[in-house]
mmCIF file with all atom_site columns, C-alpha atoms in Angstrom:
data_model
loop_
_atom_site.group_PDB
_atom_site.id
_atom_site.type_symbol
_atom_site.label_atom_id
_atom_site.label_alt_id
_atom_site.label_comp_id
_atom_site.label_asym_id
_atom_site.label_entity_id
_atom_site.label_seq_id
_atom_site.pdbx_PDB_ins_code
_atom_site.Cartn_x
_atom_site.Cartn_y
_atom_site.Cartn_z
_atom_site.occupancy
_atom_site.B_iso_or_equiv
_atom_site.pdbx_formal_charge
_atom_site.auth_seq_id
_atom_site.auth_comp_id
_atom_site.auth_asym_id
_atom_site.auth_atom_id
_atom_site.pdbx_PDB_model_num
ATOM 1   C CA . UNK A 1 1   ? 201.737 28.518 137.246 1.00 89.00 ? 421 UNK A CA 1
ATOM 2   C CA . UNK A 1 2   ? 205.075 30.322 137.155 1.00 93.00 ? 422 UNK A CA 1
ATOM 3   C CA . UNK A 1 3   ? 205.139 34.100 136.759 1.00 96.00 ? 423 UNK A CA 1
ATOM 4   C CA . UNK A 1 4   ? 207.560 35.371 134.139 1.00 97.00 ? 424 UNK A CA 1
ATOM 5   C CA . UNK A 1 5   ? 208.957 38.578 132.675 1.00 97.00 ? 425 UNK A CA 1
ATOM 6   C CA . UNK A 1 6   ? 209.719 39.092 129.008 1.00 97.00 ? 426 UNK A CA 1
ATOM 7   C CA . UNK A 1 7   ? 212.907 41.157 128.714 1.00 97.00 ? 427 UNK A CA 1
ATOM 8   C CA . UNK A 1 8   ? 213.938 42.712 125.393 1.00 95.00 ? 428 UNK A CA 1
ATOM 9   C CA . UNK A 1 9   ? 216.587 45.231 124.378 1.00 93.00 ? 429 UNK A CA 1
ATOM 10  C CA . UNK A 1 10  ? 217.797 47.043 121.294 1.00 89.00 ? 430 UNK A CA 1
ATOM 11  C CA . UNK A 1 11  ? 220.794 49.374 121.137 1.00 83.00 ? 431 UNK A CA 1
ATOM 12  C CA . UNK A 1 12  ? 219.414 52.214 119.036 1.00 77.00 ? 432 UNK A CA 1
ATOM 13  C CA . UNK A 1 13  ? 216.242 54.306 119.254 1.00 72.00 ? 433 UNK A CA 1
ATOM 14  C CA . UNK A 1 14  ? 215.352 53.613 115.635 1.00 66.00 ? 434 UNK A CA 1
ATOM 15  C CA . UNK A 1 15  ? 215.495 49.837 116.133 1.00 80.00 ? 435 UNK A CA 1
ATOM 16  C CA . UNK A 1 16  ? 212.363 47.859 116.909 1.00 83.00 ? 436 UNK A CA 1
ATOM 17  C CA . UNK A 1 17  ? 212.065 45.139 119.547 1.00 86.00 ? 437 UNK A CA 1
ATOM 18  C CA . UNK A 1 18  ? 208.532 43.993 118.701 1.00 90.00 ? 438 UNK A CA 1
ATOM 19  C CA . UNK A 1 19  ? 209.757 40.812 116.991 1.00 90.00 ? 439 UNK A CA 1
ATOM 20  C CA . UNK A 1 20  ? 211.593 39.813 120.179 1.00 93.00 ? 440 UNK A CA 1
ATOM 21  C CA . UNK A 1 21  ? 208.425 40.404 122.209 1.00 94.00 ? 441 UNK A CA 1
ATOM 22  C CA . UNK A 1 22  ? 206.211 38.366 119.902 1.00 94.00 ? 442 UNK A CA 1
ATOM 23  C CA . UNK A 1 23  ? 208.657 35.441 119.803 1.00 94.00 ? 443 UNK A CA 1
ATOM 24  C CA . UNK A 1 24  ? 208.948 35.395 123.589 1.00 96.00 ? 444 UNK A CA 1
ATOM 25  C CA . UNK A 1 25  ? 205.180 35.571 124.029 1.00 96.00 ? 445 UNK A CA 1
ATOM 26  C CA . UNK A 1 26  ? 205.014 32.377 121.995 1.00 96.00 ? 446 UNK A CA 1
ATOM 27  C CA . UNK A 1 27  ? 207.695 30.834 124.227 1.00 96.00 ? 447 UNK A CA 1
ATOM 28  C CA . UNK A 1 28  ? 205.715 31.774 127.337 1.00 96.00 ? 448 UNK A CA 1
ATOM 29  C CA . UNK A 1 29  ? 202.607 30.156 125.890 1.00 96.00 ? 449 UNK A CA 1
ATOM 30  C CA . UNK A 1 30  ? 204.476 26.964 125.007 1.00 95.00 ? 450 UNK A CA 1
ATOM 31  C CA . UNK A 1 31  ? 205.926 26.765 128.527 1.00 95.00 ? 451 UNK A CA 1
ATOM 32  C CA . UNK A 1 32  ? 202.572 27.567 130.158 1.00 95.00 ? 452 UNK A CA 1
ATOM 33  C CA . UNK A 1 33  ? 203.962 30.470 132.185 1.00 96.00 ? 453 UNK A CA 1
ATOM 34  C CA . UNK A 1 34  ? 202.112 33.668 133.002 1.00 97.00 ? 454 UNK A CA 1
ATOM 35  C CA . UNK A 1 35  ? 203.741 36.845 131.724 1.00 97.00 ? 455 UNK A CA 1
ATOM 36  C CA . UNK A 1 36  ? 203.267 39.499 134.410 1.00 96.00 ? 456 UNK A CA 1
ATOM 37  C CA . UNK A 1 37  ? 205.456 42.166 132.787 1.00 96.00 ? 457 UNK A CA 1
ATOM 38  C CA . UNK A 1 38  ? 207.182 43.013 129.520 1.00 96.00 ? 458 UNK A CA 1
ATOM 39  C CA . UNK A 1 39  ? 210.316 45.097 130.032 1.00 96.00 ? 459 UNK A CA 1
ATOM 40  C CA . UNK A 1 40  ? 211.935 46.794 127.063 1.00 93.00 ? 460 UNK A CA 1
ATOM 41  C CA . UNK A 1 41  ? 215.092 48.867 126.758 1.00 93.00 ? 461 UNK A CA 1
ATOM 42  C CA . UNK A 1 42  ? 216.571 51.014 124.026 1.00 89.00 ? 462 UNK A CA 1
ATOM 43  C CA . UNK A 1 43  ? 220.074 51.355 125.376 1.00 88.00 ? 463 UNK A CA 1
ATOM 44  C CA . UNK A 1 44  ? 223.587 50.069 124.772 1.00 82.00 ? 464 UNK A CA 1
ATOM 45  C CA . UNK A 1 45  ? 224.171 46.712 126.411 1.00 75.00 ? 465 UNK A CA 1
ATOM 46  C CA . UNK A 1 46  ? 227.603 47.956 127.465 1.00 76.00 ? 466 UNK A CA 1
ATOM 47  C CA . UNK A 1 47  ? 226.055 50.289 130.053 1.00 85.00 ? 467 UNK A CA 1
ATOM 48  C CA . UNK A 1 48  ? 226.426 49.410 133.722 1.00 88.00 ? 468 UNK A CA 1
ATOM 49  C CA . UNK A 1 49  ? 223.497 47.569 135.288 1.00 89.00 ? 469 UNK A CA 1
ATOM 50  C CA . UNK A 1 50  ? 222.891 50.425 137.718 1.00 90.00 ? 470 UNK A CA 1
ATOM 51  C CA . UNK A 1 51  ? 222.428 52.829 134.781 1.00 90.00 ? 471 UNK A CA 1
ATOM 52  C CA . UNK A 1 52  ? 219.873 50.623 133.019 1.00 92.00 ? 472 UNK A CA 1
ATOM 53  C CA . UNK A 1 53  ? 216.297 51.271 134.077 1.00 92.00 ? 473 UNK A CA 1
ATOM 54  C CA . UNK A 1 54  ? 215.003 48.039 132.552 1.00 94.00 ? 474 UNK A CA 1
ATOM 55  C CA . UNK A 1 55  ? 217.529 45.891 134.395 1.00 94.00 ? 475 UNK A CA 1
ATOM 56  C CA . UNK A 1 56  ? 216.732 47.655 137.663 1.00 95.00 ? 476 UNK A CA 1
ATOM 57  C CA . UNK A 1 57  ? 213.024 47.021 137.120 1.00 96.00 ? 477 UNK A CA 1
ATOM 58  C CA . UNK A 1 58  ? 213.752 43.357 136.432 1.00 96.00 ? 478 UNK A CA 1
ATOM 59  C CA . UNK A 1 59  ? 215.851 43.013 139.581 1.00 95.00 ? 479 UNK A CA 1
ATOM 60  C CA . UNK A 1 60  ? 213.225 44.771 141.693 1.00 96.00 ? 480 UNK A CA 1
ATOM 61  C CA . UNK A 1 61  ? 210.483 42.367 140.565 1.00 96.00 ? 481 UNK A CA 1
ATOM 62  C CA . UNK A 1 62  ? 212.810 39.472 141.357 1.00 96.00 ? 482 UNK A CA 1
ATOM 63  C CA . UNK A 1 63  ? 213.626 40.811 144.818 1.00 96.00 ? 483 UNK A CA 1
ATOM 64  C CA . UNK A 1 64  ? 209.917 41.203 145.529 1.00 96.00 ? 484 UNK A CA 1
ATOM 65  C CA . UNK A 1 65  ? 209.362 37.547 144.659 1.00 95.00 ? 485 UNK A CA 1
ATOM 66  C CA . UNK A 1 66  ? 206.934 38.568 141.926 1.00 96.00 ? 486 UNK A CA 1
ATOM 67  C CA . UNK A 1 67  ? 208.523 36.378 139.231 1.00 97.00 ? 487 UNK A CA 1
ATOM 68  C CA . UNK A 1 68  ? 210.187 33.000 138.883 1.00 96.00 ? 488 UNK A CA 1
ATOM 69  C CA . UNK A 1 69  ? 211.427 33.227 135.307 1.00 97.00 ? 489 UNK A CA 1
ATOM 70  C CA . UNK A 1 70  ? 212.909 35.697 132.818 1.00 97.00 ? 490 UNK A CA 1
ATOM 71  C CA . UNK A 1 71  ? 212.535 35.119 129.078 1.00 97.00 ? 491 UNK A CA 1
ATOM 72  C CA . UNK A 1 72  ? 215.154 36.603 126.718 1.00 96.00 ? 492 UNK A CA 1
ATOM 73  C CA . UNK A 1 73  ? 215.815 35.962 123.044 1.00 94.00 ? 493 UNK A CA 1
ATOM 74  C CA . UNK A 1 74  ? 219.604 35.759 123.523 1.00 89.00 ? 494 UNK A CA 1
ATOM 75  C CA . UNK A 1 75  ? 222.205 36.427 126.200 1.00 86.00 ? 495 UNK A CA 1
ATOM 76  C CA . UNK A 1 76  ? 223.328 39.711 124.621 1.00 84.00 ? 496 UNK A CA 1
ATOM 77  C CA . UNK A 1 77  ? 219.877 41.187 125.351 1.00 90.00 ? 497 UNK A CA 1
ATOM 78  C CA . UNK A 1 78  ? 220.860 41.155 129.028 1.00 89.00 ? 498 UNK A CA 1
ATOM 79  C CA . UNK A 1 79  ? 224.031 43.060 128.141 1.00 84.00 ? 499 UNK A CA 1
ATOM 80  C CA . UNK A 1 80  ? 227.339 43.014 126.311 1.00 78.00 ? 500 UNK A CA 1
ATOM 81  C CA . UNK A 1 81  ? 229.596 43.336 129.334 1.00 80.00 ? 501 UNK A CA 1
ATOM 82  C CA . UNK A 1 82  ? 230.558 39.880 130.595 1.00 79.00 ? 502 UNK A CA 1
ATOM 83  C CA . UNK A 1 83  ? 230.934 41.070 134.191 1.00 81.00 ? 503 UNK A CA 1
ATOM 84  C CA . UNK A 1 84  ? 227.597 42.907 134.235 1.00 86.00 ? 504 UNK A CA 1
ATOM 85  C CA . UNK A 1 85  ? 225.709 39.992 132.656 1.00 86.00 ? 505 UNK A CA 1
ATOM 86  C CA . UNK A 1 86  ? 227.173 37.485 135.101 1.00 86.00 ? 506 UNK A CA 1
ATOM 87  C CA . UNK A 1 87  ? 226.198 39.762 137.990 1.00 88.00 ? 507 UNK A CA 1
ATOM 88  C CA . UNK A 1 88  ? 222.594 39.664 136.785 1.00 92.00 ? 508 UNK A CA 1
ATOM 89  C CA . UNK A 1 89  ? 222.691 35.889 136.394 1.00 90.00 ? 509 UNK A CA 1
ATOM 90  C CA . UNK A 1 90  ? 224.150 35.418 139.864 1.00 89.00 ? 510 UNK A CA 1
ATOM 91  C CA . UNK A 1 91  ? 221.651 37.669 141.624 1.00 94.00 ? 511 UNK A CA 1
ATOM 92  C CA . UNK A 1 92  ? 218.669 36.133 139.851 1.00 95.00 ? 512 UNK A CA 1
ATOM 93  C CA . UNK A 1 93  ? 219.990 32.638 140.623 1.00 93.00 ? 513 UNK A CA 1
ATOM 94  C CA . UNK A 1 94  ? 220.337 33.546 144.304 1.00 93.00 ? 514 UNK A CA 1
ATOM 95  C CA . UNK A 1 95  ? 216.741 34.810 144.244 1.00 95.00 ? 515 UNK A CA 1
ATOM 96  C CA . UNK A 1 96  ? 215.511 31.587 142.655 1.00 95.00 ? 516 UNK A CA 1
ATOM 97  C CA . UNK A 1 97  ? 214.664 33.222 139.333 1.00 96.00 ? 517 UNK A CA 1
ATOM 98  C CA . UNK A 1 98  ? 215.539 31.208 136.236 1.00 96.00 ? 518 UNK A CA 1
ATOM 99  C CA . UNK A 1 99  ? 216.648 32.812 132.966 1.00 95.00 ? 519 UNK A CA 1
ATOM 100 C CA . UNK A 1 100 ? 215.501 31.141 129.747 1.00 95.00 ? 520 UNK A CA 1
ATOM 101 C CA . UNK A 1 101 ? 217.465 31.995 126.585 1.00 93.00 ? 521 UNK A CA 1
ATOM 102 C CA . UNK A 1 102 ? 215.380 31.290 123.512 1.00 94.00 ? 522 UNK A CA 1
ATOM 103 C CA . UNK A 1 103 ? 218.004 30.920 120.788 1.00 89.00 ? 523 UNK A CA 1
ATOM 104 C CA . UNK A 1 104 ? 219.836 28.159 122.682 1.00 87.00 ? 524 UNK A CA 1
ATOM 105 C CA . UNK A 1 105 ? 216.958 26.723 124.697 1.00 90.00 ? 525 UNK A CA 1
ATOM 106 C CA . UNK A 1 106 ? 219.057 27.251 127.844 1.00 88.00 ? 526 UNK A CA 1
ATOM 107 C CA . UNK A 1 107 ? 217.710 27.729 131.351 1.00 92.00 ? 527 UNK A CA 1
ATOM 108 C CA . UNK A 1 108 ? 219.837 28.665 134.361 1.00 92.00 ? 528 UNK A CA 1
ATOM 109 C CA . UNK A 1 109 ? 217.756 26.703 136.890 1.00 93.00 ? 529 UNK A CA 1
ATOM 110 C CA . UNK A 1 110 ? 216.357 23.184 136.699 1.00 86.00 ? 530 UNK A CA 1
ATOM 111 C CA . UNK A 1 111 ? 213.851 22.211 139.374 1.00 85.00 ? 531 UNK A CA 1
ATOM 112 C CA . UNK A 1 112 ? 215.095 25.149 141.434 1.00 85.00 ? 532 UNK A CA 1
ATOM 113 C CA . UNK A 1 113 ? 218.761 24.107 141.211 1.00 89.00 ? 533 UNK A CA 1
ATOM 114 C CA . UNK A 1 114 ? 221.622 25.594 139.220 1.00 90.00 ? 534 UNK A CA 1
ATOM 115 C CA . UNK A 1 115 ? 222.068 24.187 135.743 1.00 89.00 ? 535 UNK A CA 1
ATOM 116 C CA . UNK A 1 116 ? 225.898 23.975 135.450 1.00 84.00 ? 536 UNK A CA 1
ATOM 117 C CA . UNK A 1 117 ? 225.789 23.659 131.645 1.00 83.00 ? 537 UNK A CA 1
ATOM 118 C CA . UNK A 1 118 ? 223.724 26.840 131.354 1.00 81.00 ? 538 UNK A CA 1
ATOM 119 C CA . UNK A 1 119 ? 225.984 28.703 133.776 1.00 76.00 ? 539 UNK A CA 1
ATOM 120 C CA . UNK A 1 120 ? 229.041 27.733 131.714 1.00 81.00 ? 540 UNK A CA 1
ATOM 121 C CA . UNK A 1 121 ? 227.355 28.664 128.432 1.00 80.00 ? 541 UNK A CA 1
ATOM 122 C CA . UNK A 1 122 ? 226.268 32.033 129.848 1.00 76.00 ? 542 UNK A CA 1
ATOM 123 C CA . UNK A 1 123 ? 229.883 32.869 130.615 1.00 77.00 ? 543 UNK A CA 1
ATOM 124 C CA . UNK A 1 124 ? 230.987 31.953 127.087 1.00 79.00 ? 544 UNK A CA 1
ATOM 125 C CA . UNK A 1 125 ? 228.097 33.705 125.336 1.00 72.00 ? 545 UNK A CA 1
ATOM 126 C CA . UNK A 1 126 ? 228.488 36.868 127.396 1.00 71.00 ? 546 UNK A CA 1
ATOM 127 C CA . UNK A 1 127 ? 232.185 36.949 126.516 1.00 75.00 ? 547 UNK A CA 1
ATOM 128 C CA . UNK A 1 128 ? 231.419 36.417 122.814 1.00 73.00 ? 548 UNK A CA 1
ATOM 129 C CA . UNK A 1 129 ? 228.970 39.340 122.962 1.00 66.00 ? 549 UNK A CA 1
ATOM 130 C CA . UNK A 1 130 ? 231.645 41.535 124.538 1.00 68.00 ? 550 UNK A CA 1
ATOM 131 C CA . UNK A 1 131 ? 234.237 40.563 121.916 1.00 70.00 ? 551 UNK A CA 1
ATOM 132 C CA . UNK A 1 132 ? 231.739 41.196 119.119 1.00 68.00 ? 552 UNK A CA 1
ATOM 133 C CA . UNK A 1 133 ? 231.112 44.701 120.456 1.00 64.00 ? 553 UNK A CA 1
ATOM 134 C CA . UNK A 1 134 ? 234.841 45.402 120.788 1.00 70.00 ? 554 UNK A CA 1
ATOM 135 C CA . UNK A 1 135 ? 235.472 44.213 117.220 1.00 72.00 ? 555 UNK A CA 1
ATOM 136 C CA . UNK A 1 136 ? 232.676 46.429 115.911 1.00 66.00 ? 556 UNK A CA 1
ATOM 137 C CA . UNK A 1 137 ? 234.052 49.407 117.851 1.00 68.00 ? 557 UNK A CA 1
ATOM 138 C CA . UNK A 1 138 ? 237.546 48.849 116.421 1.00 72.00 ? 558 UNK A CA 1
ATOM 139 C CA . UNK A 1 139 ? 236.135 48.693 112.887 1.00 74.00 ? 559 UNK A CA 1
ATOM 140 C CA . UNK A 1 140 ? 234.228 51.946 113.378 1.00 73.00 ? 560 UNK A CA 1
ATOM 141 C CA . UNK A 1 141 ? 237.277 53.742 114.772 1.00 74.00 ? 561 UNK A CA 1
ATOM 142 C CA . UNK A 1 142 ? 239.434 52.387 111.953 1.00 74.00 ? 562 UNK A CA 1
ATOM 143 C CA . UNK A 1 143 ? 236.890 53.621 109.404 1.00 75.00 ? 563 UNK A CA 1
ATOM 144 C CA . UNK A 1 144 ? 236.806 57.064 111.005 1.00 75.00 ? 564 UNK A CA 1
ATOM 145 C CA . UNK A 1 145 ? 240.603 57.273 110.959 1.00 74.00 ? 565 UNK A CA 1
ATOM 146 C CA . UNK A 1 146 ? 240.639 56.349 107.276 1.00 73.00 ? 566 UNK A CA 1
ATOM 147 C CA . UNK A 1 147 ? 237.989 58.965 106.517 1.00 75.00 ? 567 UNK A CA 1
ATOM 148 C CA . UNK A 1 148 ? 240.044 61.647 108.289 1.00 75.00 ? 568 UNK A CA 1
ATOM 149 C CA . UNK A 1 149 ? 243.125 60.646 106.267 1.00 77.00 ? 569 UNK A CA 1
ATOM 150 C CA . UNK A 1 150 ? 241.072 61.257 103.137 1.00 76.00 ? 570 UNK A CA 1
ATOM 151 C CA . UNK A 1 151 ? 240.092 64.712 104.358 1.00 75.00 ? 571 UNK A CA 1
ATOM 152 C CA . UNK A 1 152 ? 236.517 63.839 105.292 1.00 74.00 ? 572 UNK A CA 1
ATOM 153 C CA . UNK A 1 153 ? 235.274 65.868 108.280 1.00 67.00 ? 573 UNK A CA 1
ATOM 154 C CA . UNK A 1 154 ? 233.975 63.697 111.137 1.00 62.00 ? 574 UNK A CA 1
ATOM 155 C CA . UNK A 1 155 ? 231.423 64.984 113.616 1.00 59.00 ? 575 UNK A CA 1
ATOM 156 C CA . UNK A 1 156 ? 228.439 67.325 113.706 1.00 55.00 ? 576 UNK A CA 1
ATOM 157 C CA . UNK A 1 157 ? 228.186 70.149 111.164 1.00 53.00 ? 577 UNK A CA 1
ATOM 158 C CA . UNK A 1 158 ? 229.178 73.589 112.427 1.00 48.00 ? 578 UNK A CA 1
ATOM 159 C CA . UNK A 1 159 ? 226.257 75.140 114.313 1.00 47.00 ? 579 UNK A CA 1
ATOM 160 C CA . UNK A 1 160 ? 224.492 71.813 114.921 1.00 48.00 ? 580 UNK A CA 1
ATOM 161 C CA . UNK A 1 161 ? 224.886 71.966 118.693 1.00 52.00 ? 581 UNK A CA 1
ATOM 162 C CA . UNK A 1 162 ? 221.775 73.343 120.375 1.00 54.00 ? 582 UNK A CA 1
ATOM 163 C CA . UNK A 1 163 ? 222.205 76.472 122.435 1.00 71.00 ? 583 UNK A CA 1
ATOM 164 C CA . UNK A 1 164 ? 221.544 76.109 126.158 1.00 76.00 ? 584 UNK A CA 1
ATOM 165 C CA . UNK A 1 165 ? 218.399 78.266 126.116 1.00 77.00 ? 585 UNK A CA 1
ATOM 166 C CA . UNK A 1 166 ? 216.959 76.437 123.108 1.00 80.00 ? 586 UNK A CA 1
ATOM 167 C CA . UNK A 1 167 ? 217.622 73.049 124.693 1.00 80.00 ? 587 UNK A CA 1
ATOM 168 C CA . UNK A 1 168 ? 216.033 74.030 128.015 1.00 82.00 ? 588 UNK A CA 1
ATOM 169 C CA . UNK A 1 169 ? 213.020 75.488 126.216 1.00 83.00 ? 589 UNK A CA 1
ATOM 170 C CA . UNK A 1 170 ? 212.622 72.256 124.299 1.00 84.00 ? 590 UNK A CA 1
ATOM 171 C CA . UNK A 1 171 ? 212.553 70.304 127.568 1.00 87.00 ? 591 UNK A CA 1
ATOM 172 C CA . UNK A 1 172 ? 210.719 72.864 129.692 1.00 87.00 ? 592 UNK A CA 1
ATOM 173 C CA . UNK A 1 173 ? 208.491 70.175 131.217 1.00 88.00 ? 593 UNK A CA 1
ATOM 174 C CA . UNK A 1 174 ? 211.556 68.267 132.368 1.00 88.00 ? 594 UNK A CA 1
ATOM 175 C CA . UNK A 1 175 ? 213.007 71.425 133.915 1.00 88.00 ? 595 UNK A CA 1
ATOM 176 C CA . UNK A 1 176 ? 209.742 72.090 135.784 1.00 86.00 ? 596 UNK A CA 1
ATOM 177 C CA . UNK A 1 177 ? 209.704 68.618 137.298 1.00 85.00 ? 597 UNK A CA 1
ATOM 178 C CA . UNK A 1 178 ? 213.331 68.896 138.385 1.00 86.00 ? 598 UNK A CA 1
ATOM 179 C CA . UNK A 1 179 ? 212.673 72.312 139.933 1.00 84.00 ? 599 UNK A CA 1
ATOM 180 C CA . UNK A 1 180 ? 209.754 70.733 141.808 1.00 82.00 ? 600 UNK A CA 1
ATOM 181 C CA . UNK A 1 181 ? 212.183 68.267 143.388 1.00 83.00 ? 601 UNK A CA 1
ATOM 182 C CA . UNK A 1 182 ? 211.332 65.159 141.347 1.00 85.00 ? 602 UNK A CA 1
ATOM 183 C CA . UNK A 1 183 ? 214.174 62.664 140.909 1.00 87.00 ? 603 UNK A CA 1
ATOM 184 C CA . UNK A 1 184 ? 215.941 62.218 137.572 1.00 87.00 ? 604 UNK A CA 1
ATOM 185 C CA . UNK A 1 185 ? 214.516 58.719 137.092 1.00 85.00 ? 605 UNK A CA 1
ATOM 186 C CA . UNK A 1 186 ? 210.935 59.692 137.950 1.00 84.00 ? 606 UNK A CA 1
ATOM 187 C CA . UNK A 1 187 ? 211.174 62.784 135.760 1.00 86.00 ? 607 UNK A CA 1
ATOM 188 C CA . UNK A 1 188 ? 212.287 60.638 132.813 1.00 86.00 ? 608 UNK A CA 1
ATOM 189 C CA . UNK A 1 189 ? 209.281 58.352 133.357 1.00 83.00 ? 609 UNK A CA 1
ATOM 190 C CA . UNK A 1 190 ? 206.780 61.191 133.777 1.00 84.00 ? 610 UNK A CA 1
ATOM 191 C CA . UNK A 1 191 ? 208.007 63.172 130.772 1.00 84.00 ? 611 UNK A CA 1
ATOM 192 C CA . UNK A 1 192 ? 208.697 60.067 128.653 1.00 82.00 ? 612 UNK A CA 1
ATOM 193 C CA . UNK A 1 193 ? 212.254 61.071 127.770 1.00 85.00 ? 613 UNK A CA 1
ATOM 194 C CA . UNK A 1 194 ? 215.620 59.353 128.047 1.00 87.00 ? 614 UNK A CA 1
ATOM 195 C CA . UNK A 1 195 ? 217.241 59.502 131.472 1.00 85.00 ? 615 UNK A CA 1
ATOM 196 C CA . UNK A 1 196 ? 220.400 60.997 129.916 1.00 86.00 ? 616 UNK A CA 1
ATOM 197 C CA . UNK A 1 197 ? 218.303 63.880 128.551 1.00 88.00 ? 617 UNK A CA 1
ATOM 198 C CA . UNK A 1 198 ? 217.016 64.597 132.053 1.00 89.00 ? 618 UNK A CA 1
ATOM 199 C CA . UNK A 1 199 ? 220.565 64.535 133.392 1.00 88.00 ? 619 UNK A CA 1
ATOM 200 C CA . UNK A 1 200 ? 221.655 67.028 130.715 1.00 87.00 ? 620 UNK A CA 1
ATOM 201 C CA . UNK A 1 201 ? 218.778 69.349 131.629 1.00 88.00 ? 621 UNK A CA 1
ATOM 202 C CA . UNK A 1 202 ? 219.727 69.076 135.304 1.00 87.00 ? 622 UNK A CA 1
ATOM 203 C CA . UNK A 1 203 ? 223.340 69.954 134.483 1.00 85.00 ? 623 UNK A CA 1
ATOM 204 C CA . UNK A 1 204 ? 222.293 73.024 132.481 1.00 83.00 ? 624 UNK A CA 1
ATOM 205 C CA . UNK A 1 205 ? 219.879 74.326 135.104 1.00 80.00 ? 625 UNK A CA 1
#
C-alpha cells in the first residue's frame, strides 16, 4: 500500500482548511492509500518554498522515502508562484513522489513515470493561480487609491502599534526560548506561534 500525505493550505488565519482535509481523506480511501501525515499551512501561497514550514516538512518526508504520494485539492494549495510550484513538482518527481490534484483528477506520475499531460497542466494551472493573485492585488491597490482620493484614511488607527515592551511581554515565552539558544523554527513549534512572530521577537531582543 502506498504511503501518502494530505497537504492543505489557506491564506488567512481566520480561514478553515477542514473541508479540504475531509475531502482528501475520502480521496485517500477511494485510492486505497495510507495517509501517514496531514500537513496544513495558514500562509500566503506567494511565499518562497524555503519560508514555508509545511512545504519543508513535505519535502523532508519525501527525501526520507516515507511517502509515495501527495494529495492536494488544487494546484494553488501548493502555492501561487509558478516558479516555486514547479520547483516542488520537479523535486517530488525526481524523488518518485506523485502529486494527485483532486479538482482535476490529475497525477504527476503514472506507474512511476512522468505523466506529460499532468506536467503541462501543472504549468498552466500554476500560472493561472499567479495571475489570479496579481489581479486581486491590483484590485486591492486600486481600491485603496480610490479610498485615499475620497479622503478615507488607510492603515492602522493612531496608537494601534504595540510598544516594544508590551510586545515582548506578550511573547515572553518566545523570548525565553530564543535566549536559551533555540532556533526560530523550533521556538515557533514549541510556543505554537507564527514563525514571523518569533522573528519579530528576535529582532526586538
